[in-house]
């Protein structure tokens, strides 16, 4: 099975989720103890599909947007790169951004290029002190990037042996200048810290 949120990649309002099950039993499991939605209101015991349908009182706008958003993603083609699909466009652009950042910072990319889809991990400059915990917003370099430079980036210190990384994420609304701003901000923060 495959489950994902649609708010980032498909541009729906938050709360829209896609659940695909190759095996029909995954979505229609009715036997007690099988798969259940974590928040159930109406539909308890009627299978994942019914249990997920009415998960309390909420605005159903995100779910109503999902079909149009998925069609948009299917039909979208990049205007500047020989009619690439969303997946090809995002892969091409995130690879270019990762290579540009690693070269500018004198660091490594954390994964082989062929394994990148629309996301990549790039090591931050070795001399930059990073105390940000992976996956936890707040404080540190992430806040400096957001507050001083208007750059939103996931930053993480993975320990001395592994190092500090930024997680890049490319969607169709990103431009190369977004990653150039990140590059320049990190270089400036590093230089300022070294001068102090």
mmCIF file of C-alpha atoms in Angstrom:
data_model
loop_
_atom_site.group_PDB
_atom_site.id
_atom_site.type_symbol
_atom_site.label_atom_id
_atom_site.label_comp_id
_atom_site.label_asym_id
_atom_site.label_seq_id
_atom_site.Cartn_x
_atom_site.Cartn_y
_atom_site.Cartn_z
ATOM 1 C CA UNK A 1 0.000 0.000 0.000
ATOM 2 C CA UNK A 2 0.970 3.668 -0.321
ATOM 3 C CA UNK A 3 -0.174 6.581 1.824
ATOM 4 C CA UNK A 4 0.811 10.239 1.513
ATOM 5 C CA UNK A 5 -0.363 13.746 2.312
ATOM 6 C CA UNK A 6 -1.312 15.881 -0.674
ATOM 7 C CA UNK A 7 -0.814 19.374 0.735
ATOM 8 C CA UNK A 8 2.835 19.759 -0.300
ATOM 9 C CA UNK A 9 3.184 17.948 -3.602
ATOM 10 C CA UNK A 10 -0.363 18.265 -4.941
ATOM 11 C CA UNK A 11 -1.069 21.759 -3.561
ATOM 12 C CA UNK A 12 -4.273 20.844 -1.725
ATOM 13 C CA UNK A 13 -5.134 22.483 1.577
ATOM 14 C CA UNK A 14 -3.707 20.553 4.592
ATOM 15 C CA UNK A 15 -5.458 17.340 5.707
ATOM 16 C CA UNK A 16 -5.986 15.746 2.274
ATOM 17 C CA UNK A 17 -4.452 12.277 2.260
ATOM 18 C CA UNK A 18 -4.119 9.666 -0.454
ATOM 19 C CA UNK A 19 -4.351 5.981 0.461
ATOM 20 C CA UNK A 20 -3.769 3.376 -2.258
ATOM 21 C CA UNK A 21 -4.018 -0.345 -1.595
ATOM 22 C CA UNK A 22 -3.048 -2.886 -4.242
ATOM 23 C CA UNK A 23 -4.773 -5.566 -2.188
ATOM 24 C CA UNK A 24 -8.494 -4.667 -1.859
ATOM 25 C CA UNK A 25 -8.544 -6.187 1.647
ATOM 26 C CA UNK A 26 -6.421 -3.243 2.826
ATOM 27 C CA UNK A 27 -9.205 -0.753 2.152
ATOM 28 C CA UNK A 28 -12.168 -2.997 2.953
ATOM 29 C CA UNK A 29 -10.813 -4.903 5.986
ATOM 30 C CA UNK A 30 -13.793 -5.448 8.289
ATOM 31 C CA UNK A 31 -12.510 -8.098 10.646
ATOM 32 C CA UNK A 32 -11.804 -6.850 14.179
ATOM 33 C CA UNK A 33 -8.087 -6.330 14.749
ATOM 34 C CA UNK A 34 -7.231 -5.704 11.100
ATOM 35 C CA UNK A 35 -6.364 -2.256 9.762
ATOM 36 C CA UNK A 36 -8.198 0.711 11.263
ATOM 37 C CA UNK A 37 -8.035 4.453 10.757
ATOM 38 C CA UNK A 38 -6.297 6.029 13.790
ATOM 39 C CA UNK A 39 -9.139 8.531 14.351
ATOM 40 C CA UNK A 40 -12.546 6.970 13.891
ATOM 41 C CA UNK A 41 -15.900 8.622 14.279
ATOM 42 C CA UNK A 42 -18.580 7.115 12.068
ATOM 43 C CA UNK A 43 -17.934 3.849 10.234
ATOM 44 C CA UNK A 44 -16.083 1.890 12.949
ATOM 45 C CA UNK A 45 -15.587 -1.723 11.915
ATOM 46 C CA UNK A 46 -16.649 -1.120 8.290
ATOM 47 C CA UNK A 47 -13.142 -1.080 6.831
ATOM 48 C CA UNK A 48 -10.453 1.550 6.299
ATOM 49 C CA UNK A 49 -12.331 3.379 3.539
ATOM 50 C CA UNK A 50 -15.500 3.889 5.588
ATOM 51 C CA UNK A 51 -13.627 4.617 8.838
ATOM 52 C CA UNK A 52 -11.581 7.357 7.154
ATOM 53 C CA UNK A 53 -14.576 8.958 5.456
ATOM 54 C CA UNK A 54 -16.089 10.778 8.450
ATOM 55 C CA UNK A 55 -13.199 11.335 10.868
ATOM 56 C CA UNK A 56 -14.996 13.863 13.062
ATOM 57 C CA UNK A 57 -16.117 17.362 12.215
ATOM 58 C CA UNK A 58 -13.800 19.118 9.820
ATOM 59 C CA UNK A 59 -13.737 21.146 6.667
ATOM 60 C CA UNK A 60 -13.882 18.739 3.713
ATOM 61 C CA UNK A 61 -12.477 21.284 1.257
ATOM 62 C CA UNK A 62 -9.048 19.574 1.114
ATOM 63 C CA UNK A 63 -10.605 16.267 0.105
ATOM 64 C CA UNK A 64 -12.813 17.955 -2.481
ATOM 65 C CA UNK A 65 -9.702 19.604 -3.983
ATOM 66 C CA UNK A 66 -7.793 16.308 -4.320
ATOM 67 C CA UNK A 67 -9.163 15.148 -7.723
ATOM 68 C CA UNK A 68 -8.418 18.507 -9.370
ATOM 69 C CA UNK A 69 -4.969 18.667 -7.744
ATOM 70 C CA UNK A 70 -4.065 15.158 -8.937
ATOM 71 C CA UNK A 71 -5.232 16.000 -12.467
ATOM 72 C CA UNK A 72 -3.113 19.166 -12.386
ATOM 73 C CA UNK A 73 -0.034 17.129 -11.419
ATOM 74 C CA UNK A 74 -0.740 14.576 -14.135
ATOM 75 C CA UNK A 75 -1.170 17.231 -16.841
ATOM 76 C CA UNK A 76 1.545 19.718 -15.745
ATOM 77 C CA UNK A 77 4.573 20.130 -18.042
ATOM 78 C CA UNK A 78 7.568 22.361 -17.450
ATOM 79 C CA UNK A 79 7.560 25.335 -19.799
ATOM 80 C CA UNK A 80 11.352 25.519 -20.070
ATOM 81 C CA UNK A 81 12.621 21.936 -20.116
ATOM 82 C CA UNK A 82 11.166 20.124 -23.121
ATOM 83 C CA UNK A 83 7.753 19.430 -21.621
ATOM 84 C CA UNK A 84 8.998 17.453 -18.612
ATOM 85 C CA UNK A 85 6.534 15.894 -16.187
ATOM 86 C CA UNK A 86 6.398 17.094 -12.581
ATOM 87 C CA UNK A 87 8.543 14.148 -11.467
ATOM 88 C CA UNK A 88 11.225 14.685 -14.131
ATOM 89 C CA UNK A 89 11.253 18.460 -13.594
ATOM 90 C CA UNK A 90 11.606 18.191 -9.811
ATOM 91 C CA UNK A 91 14.329 15.532 -10.108
ATOM 92 C CA UNK A 92 16.310 17.593 -12.623
ATOM 93 C CA UNK A 93 16.027 20.739 -10.513
ATOM 94 C CA UNK A 94 16.806 19.173 -7.110
ATOM 95 C CA UNK A 95 19.897 17.454 -8.546
ATOM 96 C CA UNK A 96 21.095 20.768 -10.004
ATOM 97 C CA UNK A 97 20.499 22.519 -6.659
ATOM 98 C CA UNK A 98 22.276 19.799 -4.662
ATOM 99 C CA UNK A 99 25.323 19.894 -6.949
ATOM 100 C CA UNK A 100 25.450 23.691 -6.845
ATOM 101 C CA UNK A 101 25.248 23.803 -3.034
ATOM 102 C CA UNK A 102 27.781 21.038 -2.409
ATOM 103 C CA UNK A 103 30.246 22.738 -4.758
ATOM 104 C CA UNK A 104 29.744 26.164 -3.165
ATOM 105 C CA UNK A 105 30.090 24.784 0.362
ATOM 106 C CA UNK A 106 32.875 22.283 -0.400
ATOM 107 C CA UNK A 107 30.800 19.408 0.974
ATOM 108 C CA UNK A 108 29.167 16.173 -0.119
ATOM 109 C CA UNK A 109 25.733 15.119 -1.282
ATOM 110 C CA UNK A 110 24.445 12.409 1.050
ATOM 111 C CA UNK A 111 23.070 10.105 -1.627
ATOM 112 C CA UNK A 112 23.694 8.993 -5.203
ATOM 113 C CA UNK A 113 22.050 11.302 -7.743
ATOM 114 C CA UNK A 114 20.039 8.440 -9.247
ATOM 115 C CA UNK A 115 18.257 7.895 -5.914
ATOM 116 C CA UNK A 116 16.973 11.479 -5.727
ATOM 117 C CA UNK A 117 13.372 12.133 -6.646
ATOM 118 C CA UNK A 118 12.364 15.638 -5.592
ATOM 119 C CA UNK A 119 14.365 15.697 -2.368
ATOM 120 C CA UNK A 120 18.078 15.560 -1.523
ATOM 121 C CA UNK A 121 20.369 15.886 1.476
ATOM 122 C CA UNK A 122 23.436 18.137 1.206
ATOM 123 C CA UNK A 123 26.098 18.443 3.877
ATOM 124 C CA UNK A 124 26.476 21.919 5.328
ATOM 125 C CA UNK A 125 29.908 23.595 5.545
ATOM 126 C CA UNK A 126 32.100 21.751 8.050
ATOM 127 C CA UNK A 127 33.000 24.924 9.936
ATOM 128 C CA UNK A 128 29.322 25.897 10.489
ATOM 129 C CA UNK A 129 28.179 25.097 14.026
ATOM 130 C CA UNK A 130 24.764 23.436 13.858
ATOM 131 C CA UNK A 131 22.716 22.483 16.907
ATOM 132 C CA UNK A 132 19.402 21.941 15.110
ATOM 133 C CA UNK A 133 17.833 18.541 15.766
ATOM 134 C CA UNK A 134 16.673 16.734 12.597
ATOM 135 C CA UNK A 135 12.924 17.083 12.066
ATOM 136 C CA UNK A 136 12.439 19.561 14.920
ATOM 137 C CA UNK A 137 11.774 23.151 13.872
ATOM 138 C CA UNK A 138 12.867 25.914 16.174
ATOM 139 C CA UNK A 139 16.125 27.522 17.163
ATOM 140 C CA UNK A 140 19.512 27.372 15.563
ATOM 141 C CA UNK A 141 20.458 27.782 11.922
ATOM 142 C CA UNK A 142 16.925 27.035 10.720
ATOM 143 C CA UNK A 143 15.571 30.057 12.620
ATOM 144 C CA UNK A 144 18.399 32.294 11.413
ATOM 145 C CA UNK A 145 17.660 31.302 7.811
ATOM 146 C CA UNK A 146 13.934 31.940 8.295
ATOM 147 C CA UNK A 147 14.099 35.190 10.277
ATOM 148 C CA UNK A 148 17.088 36.952 8.690
ATOM 149 C CA UNK A 149 17.013 35.640 5.144
ATOM 150 C CA UNK A 150 13.411 34.556 4.488
ATOM 151 C CA UNK A 151 14.592 31.034 3.655
ATOM 152 C CA UNK A 152 12.728 27.954 4.897
ATOM 153 C CA UNK A 153 14.992 24.910 5.116
ATOM 154 C CA UNK A 154 15.083 21.695 7.116
ATOM 155 C CA UNK A 155 18.430 21.636 8.958
ATOM 156 C CA UNK A 156 19.788 18.834 11.104
ATOM 157 C CA UNK A 157 22.834 17.885 13.170
ATOM 158 C CA UNK A 158 23.220 14.109 12.772
ATOM 159 C CA UNK A 159 26.206 13.801 15.111
ATOM 160 C CA UNK A 160 29.957 14.285 14.786
ATOM 161 C CA UNK A 161 30.595 11.250 12.598
ATOM 162 C CA UNK A 162 27.744 11.897 10.166
ATOM 163 C CA UNK A 163 27.668 15.686 10.053
ATOM 164 C CA UNK A 164 25.174 18.488 9.512
ATOM 165 C CA UNK A 165 22.793 18.528 6.582
ATOM 166 C CA UNK A 166 20.108 20.522 4.843
ATOM 167 C CA UNK A 167 17.223 18.675 3.251
ATOM 168 C CA UNK A 168 16.323 20.118 -0.124
ATOM 169 C CA UNK A 169 12.818 19.767 -1.416
ATOM 170 C CA UNK A 170 11.854 20.855 -4.932
ATOM 171 C CA UNK A 171 8.301 21.446 -6.149
ATOM 172 C CA UNK A 172 7.085 23.095 -9.345
ATOM 173 C CA UNK A 173 6.794 26.475 -7.606
ATOM 174 C CA UNK A 174 10.518 26.573 -6.722
ATOM 175 C CA UNK A 175 13.038 28.477 -8.814
ATOM 176 C CA UNK A 176 16.843 28.215 -8.952
ATOM 177 C CA UNK A 177 17.004 31.573 -7.146
ATOM 178 C CA UNK A 178 15.449 29.920 -4.041
ATOM 179 C CA UNK A 179 18.463 27.622 -3.738
ATOM 180 C CA UNK A 180 20.881 30.432 -4.588
ATOM 181 C CA UNK A 181 19.447 32.425 -1.656
ATOM 182 C CA UNK A 182 20.012 29.395 0.598
ATOM 183 C CA UNK A 183 23.590 29.051 -0.688
ATOM 184 C CA UNK A 184 24.412 32.708 -0.096
ATOM 185 C CA UNK A 185 22.750 32.812 3.328
ATOM 186 C CA UNK A 186 24.664 29.762 4.584
ATOM 187 C CA UNK A 187 27.935 31.184 3.265
ATOM 188 C CA UNK A 188 27.241 34.504 5.007
ATOM 189 C CA UNK A 189 26.263 32.834 8.303
ATOM 190 C CA UNK A 190 29.416 30.690 8.152
ATOM 191 C CA UNK A 191 31.656 33.689 7.392
ATOM 192 C CA UNK A 192 30.058 35.787 10.168
ATOM 193 C CA UNK A 193 30.491 32.969 12.707
ATOM 194 C CA UNK A 194 34.138 32.550 11.719
ATOM 195 C CA UNK A 195 34.789 36.300 12.058
ATOM 196 C CA UNK A 196 33.339 36.389 15.581
#
